[in-house]
CSV table of C-alpha atoms in Angstrom, one decimal:
chain,number,residue,atom,x,y,z
A,32,UNK,CA,-113.7,107.6,154.9
A,33,UNK,CA,-115.1,104.8,154.2
A,34,UNK,CA,-113.4,102.2,154.8
A,35,UNK,CA,-113.7,98.7,153.9
A,36,UNK,CA,-115.6,96.8,151.4
A,37,UNK,CA,-118.9,94.5,150.8
A,38,UNK,CA,-120.1,92.5,147.9
A,39,UNK,CA,-123.5,91.6,146.5
A,40,UNK,CA,-123.9,88.4,148.2
A,41,UNK,CA,-127.2,86.8,149.1
A,42,UNK,CA,-125.9,86.2,152.9
A,43,UNK,CA,-127.0,88.6,155.6
A,44,UNK,CA,-124.4,91.0,153.6
A,45,UNK,CA,-122.9,94.0,155.9
A,46,UNK,CA,-123.2,97.2,153.9
A,47,UNK,CA,-122.3,99.8,156.1
A,48,UNK,CA,-119.1,101.7,156.1
A,49,UNK,CA,-116.9,100.1,158.5
A,50,UNK,CA,-117.5,97.0,156.2
A,51,UNK,CA,-116.1,98.2,153.2
A,52,UNK,CA,-112.1,97.8,152.5
A,53,UNK,CA,-110.4,100.4,150.3
A,54,UNK,CA,-107.5,99.1,147.6
A,55,UNK,CA,-105.8,100.1,144.8
A,56,UNK,CA,-108.8,97.9,142.9
A,57,UNK,CA,-111.4,100.2,144.1
A,58,UNK,CA,-109.8,103.5,145.3
A,59,UNK,CA,-110.8,105.5,142.3
A,60,UNK,CA,-114.5,104.0,142.5
A,61,UNK,CA,-114.9,105.0,146.2
A,62,UNK,CA,-113.1,109.0,145.6
A,63,UNK,CA,-115.6,109.2,143.3
A,64,UNK,CA,-118.9,108.0,145.5
A,65,UNK,CA,-117.6,110.2,148.3
A,66,UNK,CA,-117.0,113.3,145.6
A,67,UNK,CA,-120.4,112.6,144.3
A,68,UNK,CA,-121.3,116.5,144.3
A,69,UNK,CA,-118.8,116.9,141.4
A,70,UNK,CA,-120.1,114.0,139.3
A,71,UNK,CA,-120.6,115.7,135.5
A,72,UNK,CA,-124.1,116.6,135.0
A,73,UNK,CA,-124.9,115.2,138.5
A,74,UNK,CA,-125.0,111.1,137.2
A,75,UNK,CA,-122.2,108.5,137.2
A,76,UNK,CA,-122.2,104.8,135.9
A,77,UNK,CA,-120.4,102.2,138.2
A,78,UNK,CA,-119.4,99.1,136.4
A,79,UNK,CA,-117.6,95.8,137.4
A,80,UNK,CA,-118.2,92.1,137.3
A,81,UNK,CA,-120.6,90.0,139.1
A,82,UNK,CA,-120.3,90.5,143.1
A,83,UNK,CA,-117.7,93.2,142.8
A,84,UNK,CA,-118.9,95.5,144.8
A,85,UNK,CA,-121.1,97.3,143.5
A,86,UNK,CA,-124.5,96.9,145.4
A,87,UNK,CA,-122.9,97.6,148.4
A,88,UNK,CA,-120.9,101.1,147.0
A,89,UNK,CA,-124.3,102.0,146.1
A,90,UNK,CA,-125.9,101.3,149.7
A,91,UNK,CA,-122.7,103.7,151.0
A,92,UNK,CA,-123.6,106.0,148.8
A,93,UNK,CA,-127.2,105.9,149.9
A,94,UNK,CA,-126.4,106.0,153.0
A,95,UNK,CA,-124.2,109.7,152.4
A,96,UNK,CA,-127.0,111.2,150.6
A,97,UNK,CA,-130.2,109.5,151.4
A,98,UNK,CA,-131.1,108.0,147.8
A,99,UNK,CA,-133.3,105.4,147.6
A,100,UNK,CA,-132.2,102.3,145.9
A,101,UNK,CA,-134.2,101.0,143.1
A,102,UNK,CA,-134.1,98.4,140.4
A,103,UNK,CA,-133.7,99.6,136.8
A,104,UNK,CA,-136.0,97.2,135.4
A,105,UNK,CA,-138.7,98.0,138.5
A,106,UNK,CA,-139.3,102.1,137.1
A,107,UNK,CA,-141.6,101.1,134.9
A,108,UNK,CA,-144.7,102.0,136.9
A,109,UNK,CA,-142.6,103.7,140.1
A,110,UNK,CA,-143.9,107.5,140.8
A,111,UNK,CA,-140.7,108.9,139.1
A,112,UNK,CA,-141.7,112.7,140.4
A,113,UNK,CA,-141.9,111.4,143.9
A,114,UNK,CA,-138.6,109.0,143.4
A,115,UNK,CA,-136.6,112.2,141.7
A,116,UNK,CA,-138.0,114.6,144.5
A,117,UNK,CA,-135.6,112.6,146.6
A,118,UNK,CA,-132.5,114.7,145.1
A,119,UNK,CA,-130.4,111.5,144.7
A,120,UNK,CA,-131.7,108.0,143.4
A,121,UNK,CA,-129.4,104.7,142.8
A,122,UNK,CA,-130.5,102.4,139.9
A,123,UNK,CA,-129.3,99.3,140.1
A,124,UNK,CA,-128.8,96.8,136.8
A,125,UNK,CA,-129.0,99.6,134.1
A,126,UNK,CA,-127.5,96.9,131.7
A,127,UNK,CA,-130.1,94.6,131.9
A,128,UNK,CA,-132.8,96.8,130.3
A,129,UNK,CA,-131.8,97.0,126.6
A,130,UNK,CA,-134.6,96.3,124.8
A,131,UNK,CA,-136.9,96.4,127.5
A,132,UNK,CA,-139.4,99.1,126.2
A,133,UNK,CA,-141.0,100.7,129.3
A,134,UNK,CA,-138.0,100.6,131.8
A,135,UNK,CA,-136.2,102.2,129.3
A,136,UNK,CA,-138.7,105.1,129.0
A,137,UNK,CA,-139.1,104.8,132.6
A,138,UNK,CA,-135.1,105.5,133.0
A,139,UNK,CA,-135.1,108.2,130.7
A,140,UNK,CA,-137.8,109.9,132.3
A,141,UNK,CA,-136.2,109.7,135.9
A,142,UNK,CA,-132.9,111.1,134.1
A,143,UNK,CA,-134.7,114.1,132.4
A,144,UNK,CA,-136.6,114.5,136.1
A,145,UNK,CA,-133.0,114.3,137.8
A,146,UNK,CA,-130.8,116.3,135.6
A,147,UNK,CA,-134.2,119.3,135.6
A,148,UNK,CA,-134.2,119.2,139.2
A,149,UNK,CA,-130.2,119.1,140.3
A,150,UNK,CA,-129.9,115.8,141.5
A,151,UNK,CA,-127.4,112.8,141.4
A,152,UNK,CA,-128.3,109.8,139.5
A,153,UNK,CA,-125.9,106.7,139.9
A,154,UNK,CA,-126.1,103.9,138.0
A,155,UNK,CA,-124.4,100.3,138.4
A,156,UNK,CA,-123.6,97.6,136.1
A,157,UNK,CA,-122.2,94.9,134.6
A,158,UNK,CA,-120.5,96.8,131.5
A,159,UNK,CA,-120.2,100.5,130.4
A,160,UNK,CA,-123.0,102.5,128.7
A,161,UNK,CA,-122.3,101.7,125.2
A,162,UNK,CA,-122.6,97.8,125.4
A,163,UNK,CA,-126.1,98.1,127.7
A,164,UNK,CA,-127.9,97.7,123.8
A,165,UNK,CA,-130.4,100.6,124.3
A,166,UNK,CA,-133.0,100.8,122.0
A,167,UNK,CA,-134.2,104.4,122.7
A,168,UNK,CA,-131.8,106.5,121.0
A,169,UNK,CA,-132.3,109.5,123.8
A,170,UNK,CA,-132.0,107.4,126.3
A,171,UNK,CA,-128.6,105.6,124.8
A,172,UNK,CA,-126.8,109.1,124.0
A,173,UNK,CA,-127.9,110.3,127.2
A,174,UNK,CA,-126.4,106.9,129.0
A,175,UNK,CA,-123.6,107.0,126.7
A,176,UNK,CA,-122.6,110.7,128.1
A,177,UNK,CA,-122.7,109.4,132.0
A,178,UNK,CA,-118.7,109.5,133.2
A,179,UNK,CA,-118.0,106.1,134.6
A,180,UNK,CA,-115.9,104.3,137.1
A,181,UNK,CA,-115.1,100.8,137.3
A,182,UNK,CA,-114.2,97.9,140.3
A,183,UNK,CA,-111.3,96.2,138.9
A,184,UNK,CA,-110.2,92.4,139.7
A,185,UNK,CA,-108.4,92.0,143.2
A,186,UNK,CA,-104.8,92.4,144.7
A,187,UNK,CA,-104.0,89.8,147.3
A,188,UNK,CA,-105.2,92.4,150.3
A,189,UNK,CA,-108.4,93.1,148.7
A,190,UNK,CA,-109.0,89.3,148.0
A,191,UNK,CA,-108.2,88.2,151.3
A,192,UNK,CA,-110.8,90.7,152.7
A,193,UNK,CA,-113.1,90.1,150.9
A,194,UNK,CA,-112.6,86.0,152.0
A,195,UNK,CA,-112.5,87.4,155.8
A,196,UNK,CA,-115.9,88.8,155.5
A,197,UNK,CA,-117.5,86.9,153.3
A,198,UNK,CA,-116.8,84.2,156.0
A,199,UNK,CA,-118.3,86.6,158.9
A,200,UNK,CA,-121.1,87.1,156.5
A,201,UNK,CA,-122.4,83.5,157.0
A,202,UNK,CA,-121.3,84.3,160.8
A,203,UNK,CA,-118.0,81.9,160.5
A,204,UNK,CA,-114.4,83.0,162.3
A,205,UNK,CA,-111.6,81.2,160.3
A,206,UNK,CA,-107.8,81.2,160.6
A,207,UNK,CA,-105.5,83.8,158.5
A,208,UNK,CA,-103.8,80.5,157.6
A,209,UNK,CA,-107.3,79.8,156.0
A,210,UNK,CA,-107.4,83.0,154.1
A,211,UNK,CA,-103.8,82.9,152.7
A,212,UNK,CA,-104.2,79.1,151.7
A,213,UNK,CA,-107.4,80.2,149.2
A,214,UNK,CA,-105.6,83.5,148.2
A,215,UNK,CA,-102.9,81.6,146.8
A,216,UNK,CA,-104.8,79.1,144.8
A,217,UNK,CA,-108.6,80.1,143.9
A,218,UNK,CA,-109.8,82.0,141.0
A,219,UNK,CA,-108.6,85.6,141.3
A,220,UNK,CA,-112.5,87.7,141.7
A,221,UNK,CA,-114.7,88.6,143.5
A,222,UNK,CA,-117.5,86.0,142.0
A,223,UNK,CA,-114.8,82.8,142.7
A,224,UNK,CA,-114.6,84.1,146.4
A,225,UNK,CA,-118.0,84.3,146.7
A,226,UNK,CA,-118.6,80.7,145.8
A,227,UNK,CA,-115.7,79.7,147.2
A,228,UNK,CA,-116.9,80.6,151.1
A,229,UNK,CA,-120.1,79.6,150.1
A,230,UNK,CA,-119.0,76.2,148.8
A,231,UNK,CA,-116.7,75.7,152.3
A,232,UNK,CA,-119.7,76.6,154.3
A,233,UNK,CA,-121.7,74.0,152.7
A,234,UNK,CA,-119.2,71.0,153.2
A,235,UNK,CA,-118.5,72.0,156.5
A,236,UNK,CA,-122.1,71.9,157.1
A,237,UNK,CA,-122.6,68.2,155.7
A,238,UNK,CA,-119.4,67.2,157.5
A,239,UNK,CA,-119.7,68.7,160.9
A,240,UNK,CA,-116.2,69.8,160.7
A,241,UNK,CA,-114.7,73.4,161.0
A,242,UNK,CA,-113.6,75.2,158.1
A,243,UNK,CA,-109.6,75.1,157.7
A,244,UNK,CA,-107.1,74.1,155.1
A,245,UNK,CA,-108.2,70.7,154.9
A,246,UNK,CA,-111.7,71.0,153.8
A,247,UNK,CA,-111.0,74.1,151.7
A,248,UNK,CA,-108.4,71.6,149.7
A,249,UNK,CA,-111.1,68.8,149.2
A,250,UNK,CA,-113.4,71.9,147.9
A,251,UNK,CA,-111.0,73.5,145.7
A,252,UNK,CA,-110.1,69.8,144.3
A,253,UNK,CA,-114.0,69.9,143.2
A,254,UNK,CA,-113.5,73.1,141.3
A,255,UNK,CA,-111.4,72.2,138.5
A,256,UNK,CA,-107.3,72.5,137.8
A,257,UNK,CA,-107.0,76.0,139.6
A,258,UNK,CA,-107.6,74.3,143.1
A,259,UNK,CA,-105.3,71.3,143.1
């Protein structure tokens, strides 16, 4: 069972099962990842905003299935039959190739190879397939026929867990009081959590102070009315 959560971060993110926190905001997505053998047509689109955990969950699925994780934009020029031969493939950022003819054609070919071989295909994106602006009609129809599952905005418990993990990814141990302070005052999004922790880390390095409420208040005061 996947236990904790992780995110699309640039700072040594932990991407194993033990780093994935399950909460109401993502429990349906986690359940779908774990039930991958039952995906309709052997494919699923995992939808969520920036820094919502798509990449981490894709890597958790890759660990479960042995799937390679590739960028949609990099499929052109890839040995697609060899990729499909793995039996499971995770394709990241499918929404970013709309209008890129070679990348669209490559994803279409990979999709068909996976279908023909009975493999499993996971796609991640910020928006549902209907909004990907795919120019290739056959690919557009296949993507729009793909089952989707969404990562929702975090509740208090999930946001707190996210903040703890983000600090840990930066080798920062913080007190529960700081986490509670941030949860009550910061913008409620995964991207904001990543940005806030990064800003606190920078301020701590610049001032030589350990991350705490006073330092966090100074950081939040710079972000706008939400932090004041």
